[in-house]
Short mmCIF file of C-alpha atoms and ligand atoms in Angstrom, two decimals:
data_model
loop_
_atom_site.label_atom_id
_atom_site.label_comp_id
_atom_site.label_asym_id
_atom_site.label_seq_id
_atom_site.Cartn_x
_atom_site.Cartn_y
_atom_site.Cartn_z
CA UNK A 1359 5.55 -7.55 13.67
CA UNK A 1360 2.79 -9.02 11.50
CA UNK A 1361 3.85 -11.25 8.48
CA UNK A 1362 4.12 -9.15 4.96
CA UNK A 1363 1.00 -9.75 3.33
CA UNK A 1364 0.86 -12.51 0.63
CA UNK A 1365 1.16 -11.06 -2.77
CA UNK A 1366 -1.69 -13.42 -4.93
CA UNK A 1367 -2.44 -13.14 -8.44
CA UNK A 1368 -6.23 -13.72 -9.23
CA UNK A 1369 -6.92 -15.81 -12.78
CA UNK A 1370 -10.46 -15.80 -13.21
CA UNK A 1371 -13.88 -16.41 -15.10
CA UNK A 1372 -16.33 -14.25 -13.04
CA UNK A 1373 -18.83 -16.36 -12.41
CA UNK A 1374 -20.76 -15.58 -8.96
CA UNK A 1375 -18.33 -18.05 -6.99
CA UNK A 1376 -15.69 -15.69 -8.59
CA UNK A 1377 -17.20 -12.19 -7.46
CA UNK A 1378 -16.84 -13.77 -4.37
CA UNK A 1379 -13.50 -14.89 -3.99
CA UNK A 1380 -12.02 -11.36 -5.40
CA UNK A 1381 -14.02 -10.16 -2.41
CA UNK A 1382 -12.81 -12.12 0.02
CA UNK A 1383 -9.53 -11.19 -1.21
CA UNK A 1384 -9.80 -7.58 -1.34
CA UNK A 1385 -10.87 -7.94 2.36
CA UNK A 1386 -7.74 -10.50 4.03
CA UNK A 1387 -5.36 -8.68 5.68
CA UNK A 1388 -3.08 -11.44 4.63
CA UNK A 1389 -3.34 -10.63 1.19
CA UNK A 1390 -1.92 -7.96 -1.27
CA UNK A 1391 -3.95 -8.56 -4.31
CA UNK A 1392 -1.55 -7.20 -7.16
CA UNK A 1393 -4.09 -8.21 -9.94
CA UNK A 1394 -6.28 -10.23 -11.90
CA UNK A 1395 -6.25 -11.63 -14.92
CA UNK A 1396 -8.91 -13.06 -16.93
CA UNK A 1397 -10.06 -16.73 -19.01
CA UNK A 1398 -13.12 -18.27 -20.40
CA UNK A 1399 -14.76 -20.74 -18.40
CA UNK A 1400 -18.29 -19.32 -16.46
CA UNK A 1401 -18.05 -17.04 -19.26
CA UNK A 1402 -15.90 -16.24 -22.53
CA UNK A 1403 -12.99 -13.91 -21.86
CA UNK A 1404 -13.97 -10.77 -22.91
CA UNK A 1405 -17.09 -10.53 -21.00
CA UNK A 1406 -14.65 -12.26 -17.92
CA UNK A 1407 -12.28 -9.06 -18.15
CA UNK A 1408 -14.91 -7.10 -18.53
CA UNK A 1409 -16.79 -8.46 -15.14
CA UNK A 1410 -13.51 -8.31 -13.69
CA UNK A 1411 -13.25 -4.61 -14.26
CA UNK A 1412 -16.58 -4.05 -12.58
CA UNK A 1413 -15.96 -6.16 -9.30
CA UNK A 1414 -12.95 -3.80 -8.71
CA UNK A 1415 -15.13 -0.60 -9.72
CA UNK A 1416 -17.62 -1.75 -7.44
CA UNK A 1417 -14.80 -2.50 -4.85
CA UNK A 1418 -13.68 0.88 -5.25
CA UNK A 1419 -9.88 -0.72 -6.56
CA UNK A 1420 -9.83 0.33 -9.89
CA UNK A 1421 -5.45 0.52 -8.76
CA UNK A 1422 -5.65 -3.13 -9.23
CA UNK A 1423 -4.33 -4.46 -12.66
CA UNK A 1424 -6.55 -6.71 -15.04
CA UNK A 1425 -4.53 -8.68 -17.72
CA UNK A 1426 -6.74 -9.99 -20.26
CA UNK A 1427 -6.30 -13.89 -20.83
CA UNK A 1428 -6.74 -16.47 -23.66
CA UNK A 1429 -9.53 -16.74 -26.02
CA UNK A 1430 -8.60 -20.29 -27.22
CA UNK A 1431 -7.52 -23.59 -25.47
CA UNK A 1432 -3.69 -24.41 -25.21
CA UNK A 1433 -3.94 -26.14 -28.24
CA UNK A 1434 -5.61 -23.12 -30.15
CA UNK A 1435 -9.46 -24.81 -29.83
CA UNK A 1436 -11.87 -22.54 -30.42
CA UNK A 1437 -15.07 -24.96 -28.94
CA UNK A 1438 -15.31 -24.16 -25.39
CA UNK A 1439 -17.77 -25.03 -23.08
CA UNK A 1440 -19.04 -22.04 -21.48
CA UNK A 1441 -21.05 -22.39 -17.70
CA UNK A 1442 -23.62 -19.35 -18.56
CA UNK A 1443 -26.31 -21.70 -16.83
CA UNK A 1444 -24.71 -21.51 -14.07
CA UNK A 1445 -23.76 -18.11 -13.36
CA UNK A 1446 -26.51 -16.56 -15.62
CA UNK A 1447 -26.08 -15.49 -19.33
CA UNK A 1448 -23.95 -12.27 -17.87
CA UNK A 1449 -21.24 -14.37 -15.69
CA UNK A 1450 -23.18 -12.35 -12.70
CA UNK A 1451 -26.37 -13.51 -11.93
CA UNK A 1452 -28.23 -11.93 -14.79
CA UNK A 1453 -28.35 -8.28 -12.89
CA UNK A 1454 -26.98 -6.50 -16.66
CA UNK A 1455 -24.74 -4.04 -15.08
CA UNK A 1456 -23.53 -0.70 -16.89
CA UNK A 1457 -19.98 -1.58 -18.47
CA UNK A 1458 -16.59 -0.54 -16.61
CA UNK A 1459 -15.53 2.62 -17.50
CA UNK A 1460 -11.73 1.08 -17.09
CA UNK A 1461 -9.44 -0.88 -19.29
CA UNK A 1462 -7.57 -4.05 -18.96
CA UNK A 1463 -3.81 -3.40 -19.06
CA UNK A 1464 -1.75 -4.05 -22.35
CA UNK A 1465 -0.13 -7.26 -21.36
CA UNK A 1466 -1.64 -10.26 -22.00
CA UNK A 1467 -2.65 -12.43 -18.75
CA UNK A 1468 0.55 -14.73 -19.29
CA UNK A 1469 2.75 -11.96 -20.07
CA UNK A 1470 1.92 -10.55 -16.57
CA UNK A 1471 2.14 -13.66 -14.81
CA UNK A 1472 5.70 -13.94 -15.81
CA UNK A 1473 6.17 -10.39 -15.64
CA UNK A 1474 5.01 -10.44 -11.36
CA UNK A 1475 7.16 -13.68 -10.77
CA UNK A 1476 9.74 -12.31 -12.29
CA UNK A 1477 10.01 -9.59 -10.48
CA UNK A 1478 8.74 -11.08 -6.77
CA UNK A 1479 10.59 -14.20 -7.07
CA UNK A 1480 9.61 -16.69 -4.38
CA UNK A 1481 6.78 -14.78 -3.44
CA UNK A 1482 3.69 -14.44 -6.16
CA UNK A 1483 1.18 -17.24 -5.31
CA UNK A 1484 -1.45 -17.75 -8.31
CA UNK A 1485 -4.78 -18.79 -7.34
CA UNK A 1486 -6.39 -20.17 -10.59
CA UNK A 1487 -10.15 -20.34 -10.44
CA UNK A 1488 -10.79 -20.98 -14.04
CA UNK A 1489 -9.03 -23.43 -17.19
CA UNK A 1490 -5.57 -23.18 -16.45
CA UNK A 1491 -4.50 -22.14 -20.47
CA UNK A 1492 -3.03 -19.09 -18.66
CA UNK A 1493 -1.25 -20.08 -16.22
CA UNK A 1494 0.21 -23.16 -19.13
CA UNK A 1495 1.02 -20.46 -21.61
CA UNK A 1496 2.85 -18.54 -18.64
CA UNK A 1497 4.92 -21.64 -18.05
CA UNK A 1498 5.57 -21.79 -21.91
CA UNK A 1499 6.55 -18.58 -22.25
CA UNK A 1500 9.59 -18.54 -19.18
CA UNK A 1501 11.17 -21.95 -18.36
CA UNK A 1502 11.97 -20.03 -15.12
CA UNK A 1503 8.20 -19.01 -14.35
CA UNK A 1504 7.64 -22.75 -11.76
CA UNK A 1505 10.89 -21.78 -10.26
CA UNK A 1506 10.09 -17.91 -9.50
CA UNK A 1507 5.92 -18.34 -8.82
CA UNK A 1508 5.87 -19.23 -4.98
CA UNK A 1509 2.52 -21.49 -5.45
CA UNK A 1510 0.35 -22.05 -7.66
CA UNK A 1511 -3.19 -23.02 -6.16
CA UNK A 1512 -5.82 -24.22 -8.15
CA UNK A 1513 -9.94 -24.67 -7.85
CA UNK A 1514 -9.84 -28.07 -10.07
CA UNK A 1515 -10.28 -32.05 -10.70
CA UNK A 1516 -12.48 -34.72 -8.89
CA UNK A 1517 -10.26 -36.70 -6.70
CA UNK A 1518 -11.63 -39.76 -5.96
CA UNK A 1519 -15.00 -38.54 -6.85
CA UNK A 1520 -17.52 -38.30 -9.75
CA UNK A 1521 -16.80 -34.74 -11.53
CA UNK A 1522 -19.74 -32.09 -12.34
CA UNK A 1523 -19.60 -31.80 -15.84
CA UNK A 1524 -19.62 -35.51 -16.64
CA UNK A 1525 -19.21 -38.15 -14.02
CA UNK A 1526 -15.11 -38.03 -15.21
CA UNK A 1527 -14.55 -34.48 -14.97
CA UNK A 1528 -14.59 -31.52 -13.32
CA UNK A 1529 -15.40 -28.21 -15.31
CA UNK A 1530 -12.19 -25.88 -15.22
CA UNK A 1531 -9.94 -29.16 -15.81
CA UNK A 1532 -12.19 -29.84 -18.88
CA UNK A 1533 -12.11 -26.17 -19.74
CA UNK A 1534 -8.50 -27.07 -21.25
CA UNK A 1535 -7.18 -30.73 -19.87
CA UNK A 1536 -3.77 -29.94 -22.17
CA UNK A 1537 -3.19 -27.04 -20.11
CA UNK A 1538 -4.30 -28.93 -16.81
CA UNK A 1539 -1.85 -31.75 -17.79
CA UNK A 1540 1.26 -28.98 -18.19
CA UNK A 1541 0.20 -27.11 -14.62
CA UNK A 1542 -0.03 -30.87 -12.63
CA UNK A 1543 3.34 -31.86 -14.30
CA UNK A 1544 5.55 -28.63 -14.68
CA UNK A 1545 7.32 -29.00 -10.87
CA UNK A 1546 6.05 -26.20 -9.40
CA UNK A 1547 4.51 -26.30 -5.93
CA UNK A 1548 1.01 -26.81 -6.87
CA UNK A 1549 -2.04 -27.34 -4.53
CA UNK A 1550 -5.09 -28.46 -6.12
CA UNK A 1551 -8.45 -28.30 -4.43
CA UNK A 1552 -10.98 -30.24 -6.22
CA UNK A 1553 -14.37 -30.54 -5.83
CA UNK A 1554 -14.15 -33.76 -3.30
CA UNK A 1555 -13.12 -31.00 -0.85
CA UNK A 1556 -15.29 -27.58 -2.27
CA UNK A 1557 -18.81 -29.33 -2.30
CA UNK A 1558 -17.91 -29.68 1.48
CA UNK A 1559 -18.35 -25.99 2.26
CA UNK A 1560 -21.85 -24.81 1.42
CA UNK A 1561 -23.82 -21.37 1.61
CA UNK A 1562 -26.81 -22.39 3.23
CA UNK A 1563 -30.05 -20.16 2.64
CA UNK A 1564 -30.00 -19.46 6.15
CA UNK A 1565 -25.94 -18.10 5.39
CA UNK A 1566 -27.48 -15.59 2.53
CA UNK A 1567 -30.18 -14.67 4.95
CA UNK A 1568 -27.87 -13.22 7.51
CA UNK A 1569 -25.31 -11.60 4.72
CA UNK A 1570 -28.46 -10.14 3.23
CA UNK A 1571 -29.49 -8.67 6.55
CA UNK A 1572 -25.89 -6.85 7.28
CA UNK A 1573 -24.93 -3.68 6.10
CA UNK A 1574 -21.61 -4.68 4.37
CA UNK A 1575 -21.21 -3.64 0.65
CA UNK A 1576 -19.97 -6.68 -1.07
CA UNK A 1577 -22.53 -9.14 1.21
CA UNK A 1578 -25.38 -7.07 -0.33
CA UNK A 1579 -23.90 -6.81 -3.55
CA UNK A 1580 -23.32 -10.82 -3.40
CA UNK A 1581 -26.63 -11.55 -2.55
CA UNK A 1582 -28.17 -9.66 -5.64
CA UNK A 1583 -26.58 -12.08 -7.89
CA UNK A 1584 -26.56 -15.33 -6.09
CA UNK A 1585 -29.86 -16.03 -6.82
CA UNK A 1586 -29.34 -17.35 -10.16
CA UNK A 1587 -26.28 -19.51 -8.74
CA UNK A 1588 -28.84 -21.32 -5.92
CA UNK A 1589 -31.51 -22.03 -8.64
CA UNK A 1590 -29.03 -23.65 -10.28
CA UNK A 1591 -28.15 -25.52 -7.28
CA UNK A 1592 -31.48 -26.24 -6.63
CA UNK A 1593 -32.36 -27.67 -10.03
CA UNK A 1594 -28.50 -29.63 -10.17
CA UNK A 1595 -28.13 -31.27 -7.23
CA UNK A 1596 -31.74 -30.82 -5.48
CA UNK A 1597 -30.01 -28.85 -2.66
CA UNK A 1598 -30.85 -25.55 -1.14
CA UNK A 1599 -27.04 -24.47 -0.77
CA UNK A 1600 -24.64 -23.45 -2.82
CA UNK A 1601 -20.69 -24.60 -2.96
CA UNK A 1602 -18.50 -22.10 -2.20
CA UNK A 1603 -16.02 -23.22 -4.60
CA UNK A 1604 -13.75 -20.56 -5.77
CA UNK A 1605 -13.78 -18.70 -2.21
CA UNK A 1606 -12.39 -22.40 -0.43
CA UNK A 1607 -9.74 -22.41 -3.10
CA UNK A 1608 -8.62 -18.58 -2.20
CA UNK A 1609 -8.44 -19.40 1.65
CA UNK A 1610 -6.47 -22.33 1.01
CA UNK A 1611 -3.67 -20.14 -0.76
CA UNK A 1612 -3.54 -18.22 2.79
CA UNK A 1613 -4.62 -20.27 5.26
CA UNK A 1614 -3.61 -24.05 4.21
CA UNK A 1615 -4.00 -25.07 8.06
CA UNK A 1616 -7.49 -25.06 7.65
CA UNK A 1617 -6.99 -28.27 5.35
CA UNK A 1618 -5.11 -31.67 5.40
CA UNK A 1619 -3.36 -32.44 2.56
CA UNK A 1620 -2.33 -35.87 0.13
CA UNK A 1621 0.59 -35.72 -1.95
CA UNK A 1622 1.99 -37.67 -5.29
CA UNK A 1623 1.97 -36.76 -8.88
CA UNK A 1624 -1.26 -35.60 -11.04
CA UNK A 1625 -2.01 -36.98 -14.64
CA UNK A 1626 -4.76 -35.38 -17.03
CA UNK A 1627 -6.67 -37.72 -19.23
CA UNK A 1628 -6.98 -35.85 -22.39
CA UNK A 1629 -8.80 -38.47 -24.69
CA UNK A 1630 -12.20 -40.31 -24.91
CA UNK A 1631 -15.03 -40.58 -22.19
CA UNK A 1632 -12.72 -39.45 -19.47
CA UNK A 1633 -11.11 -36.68 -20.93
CA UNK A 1634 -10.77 -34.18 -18.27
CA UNK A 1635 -10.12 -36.69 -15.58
CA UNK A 1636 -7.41 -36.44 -12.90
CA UNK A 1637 -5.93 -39.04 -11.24
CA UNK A 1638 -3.55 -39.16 -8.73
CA UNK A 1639 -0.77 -41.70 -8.21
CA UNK A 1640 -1.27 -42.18 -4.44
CA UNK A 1641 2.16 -44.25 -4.33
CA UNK A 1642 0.63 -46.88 -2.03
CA UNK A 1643 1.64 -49.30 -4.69
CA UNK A 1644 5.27 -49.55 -5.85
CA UNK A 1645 4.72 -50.22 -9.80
CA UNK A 1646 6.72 -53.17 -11.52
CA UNK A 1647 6.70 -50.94 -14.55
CA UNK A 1648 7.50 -47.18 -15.49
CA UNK A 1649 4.25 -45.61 -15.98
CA UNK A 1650 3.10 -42.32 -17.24
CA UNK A 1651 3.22 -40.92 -13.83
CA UNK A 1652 7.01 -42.01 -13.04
CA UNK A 1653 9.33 -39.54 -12.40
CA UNK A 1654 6.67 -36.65 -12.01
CA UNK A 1655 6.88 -33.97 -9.97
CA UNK A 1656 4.46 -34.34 -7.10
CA UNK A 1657 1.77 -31.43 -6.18
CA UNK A 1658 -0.53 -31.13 -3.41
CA UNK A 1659 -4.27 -32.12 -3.40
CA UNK A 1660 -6.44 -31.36 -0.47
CA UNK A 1661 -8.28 -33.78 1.06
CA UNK A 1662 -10.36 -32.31 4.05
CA UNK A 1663 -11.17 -28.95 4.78
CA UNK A 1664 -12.46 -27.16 8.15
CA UNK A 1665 -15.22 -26.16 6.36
CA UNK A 1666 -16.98 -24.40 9.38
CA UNK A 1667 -14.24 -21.90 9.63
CA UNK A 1668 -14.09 -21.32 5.86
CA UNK A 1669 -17.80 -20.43 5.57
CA UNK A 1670 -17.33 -17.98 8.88
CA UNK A 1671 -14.61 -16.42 7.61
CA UNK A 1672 -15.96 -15.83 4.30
CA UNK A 1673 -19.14 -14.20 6.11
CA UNK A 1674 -17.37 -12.23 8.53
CA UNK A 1675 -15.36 -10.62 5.89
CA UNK A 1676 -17.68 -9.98 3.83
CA UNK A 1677 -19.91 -8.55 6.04
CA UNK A 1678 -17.72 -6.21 7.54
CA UNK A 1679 -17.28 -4.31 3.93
O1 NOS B 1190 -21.77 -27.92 -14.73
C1 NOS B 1190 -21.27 -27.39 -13.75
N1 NOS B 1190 -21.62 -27.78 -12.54
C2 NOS B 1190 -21.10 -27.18 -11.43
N2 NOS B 1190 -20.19 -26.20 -11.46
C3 NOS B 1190 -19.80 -25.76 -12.65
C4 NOS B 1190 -20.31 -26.33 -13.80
N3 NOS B 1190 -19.73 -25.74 -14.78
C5 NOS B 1190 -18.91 -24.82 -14.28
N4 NOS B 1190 -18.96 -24.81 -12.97
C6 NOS B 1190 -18.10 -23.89 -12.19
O2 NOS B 1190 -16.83 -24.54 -12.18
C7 NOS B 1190 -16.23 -24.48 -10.91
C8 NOS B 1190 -16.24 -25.80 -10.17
O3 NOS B 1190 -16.11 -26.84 -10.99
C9 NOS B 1190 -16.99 -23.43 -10.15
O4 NOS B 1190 -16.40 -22.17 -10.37
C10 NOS B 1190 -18.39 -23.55 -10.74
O5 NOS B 1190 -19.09 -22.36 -10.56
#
């Protein structure tokens, strides 16, 4: 008998690496998506809900709830830093579709959170794609949310590498490094794939190319607004792929085989140059002193990936919409 399907909670910022992802979701047979819900990041969070509404109209899943997520940082800030260049000015490559003609539901994104993992304990896996305020303010809310969520897996940090928004950090850990710092700490199984592991697995031109030439809905759909995201590329990092970020991060919540793994606790610098940073305590050295990483609960960061399989999986699926 095959396995029950995975029940995964989407927190988002769509953002073309996003679109993707939900995607790939709605088509893995592993996976019951039972909603998304919604932070600033690629874009602020009203116009992320709102693109979130539209992927599932296009998607036909309009069933699937949206919770609406924070406006602010964990500690209330109000100056974000918002990756429009990235993703284009609309979060979707600049293609100004019509509105959704659906509504987010009533409860806010950490309300549901707590609400699912409540109610599925042991089971709801999160995969954050964005800042993690949500998923911070959901552990705020219910002591008991890290016990009940069955993983949380997050697109985040620079292990051991330079980051992208600065060479310390990594964007959705410098989205809200408070909130980062509560996720890494809070004892929950955590598995954070950073960008050490996501610029690995790269849509080639050649890649778009063949999704562009199938017949599948969300391939054609994809390829209308990843132009912006490979000019970007282009003008970044002088390469003619793009990382497939957000979609790695989703495949690792359901098919973790298809990475190794380090493990040892996860500190957020939070102050000066390097705010943003993560750094992990590889435990290689036993420390003479109590630091601020004794005693921490330990999470999972990936360290390789099979990225072959990732990008073939993400194209087959795709394709076959
Ligand atoms: O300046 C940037 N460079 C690269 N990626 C960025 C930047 N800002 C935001 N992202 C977005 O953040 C996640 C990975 O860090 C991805 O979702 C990527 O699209």
């Amino acid at each position: 008998m095959a396995a029950e399907p995975k029940k995964i909670i989407i927190d988002t910022d769509p953002g073309i690496d996003d679109a993707m992802a939900i995607f790939l979701a709605l088509r893995s047979p592993e996976v019951e998506l039972i909603g998304l819900t919604t932070i600033y990041g690629n874009v602020y969070t009203t116009l992320a809900t709102r693109n979130a509404l539209h992927l599932l109209e296009v998607a036909g899943r309009t069933d699937i709830p949206v919770a609406e997520g924070s406006h602010v940082t964990i500690t209330k800030g109000t100056k974000l830093r918002i990756a429009d260049f990235v993703h284009g000015a609309d979060g979707l490559g600049n293609q100004n579709f019509d509105p959704p003609k659906t509504k987010p539901i009533e409860q806010s994104a950490a309300a549901f959170l707590v609400k699912q993992a409540k109610l599925h304990p042991g089971k709801v896996t999160v995969v954050a794609l964005g800042p993690l305020t949500n998923i911070a303010l959901a552990i705020e809310l219910d002591p008991e949310f890290c016990k009940n969520i069955r993983q949380i897996v997050l697109l985040g940090g620079a292990f051991s590498v330079n980051g992208n928004v600065n060479p310390a950090a990594e964007a959705n850990i410098f989205g809200d490094p408070e909130a980062a710092d509560i996720v890494f700490t809070c004892g929950a199984d955590v598995l954070a794939v950073g960008i050490n592991v996501t610029h690995q697995v790269v849509l080639t031109a050649a890649g778009r190319d063949k999704l562009m030439q199938s017949n599948g809905r969300f391939a054609q759909y994809l390829c209308k607004i990843l132009e912006v995201y490979f000019s970007y590329h282009r003008e970044a990092y002088s390469t003619g792929g793009v990382y497939l970020h957000d979609p790695t991060a989703f495949l690792a919540a359901v098919n973790p085989s298809l990475f190794t793994y380090t493990e040892g606790a996860v500190r957020v610098q939070t102050t000066g140059i390097t705010r943003g940073l993560t750094l992990l305590d590889n435990t290689q050295k036993k420390f003479g002193e109590v630091t601020e990483w004794t005693d921490k609960p330990t999470v999972k960061v990936a360290v390789t990936v099979d990225a072959p399989t990732i990008v073939k999986l993400l194209m087959e699926r795709l394709m076959q919409s």
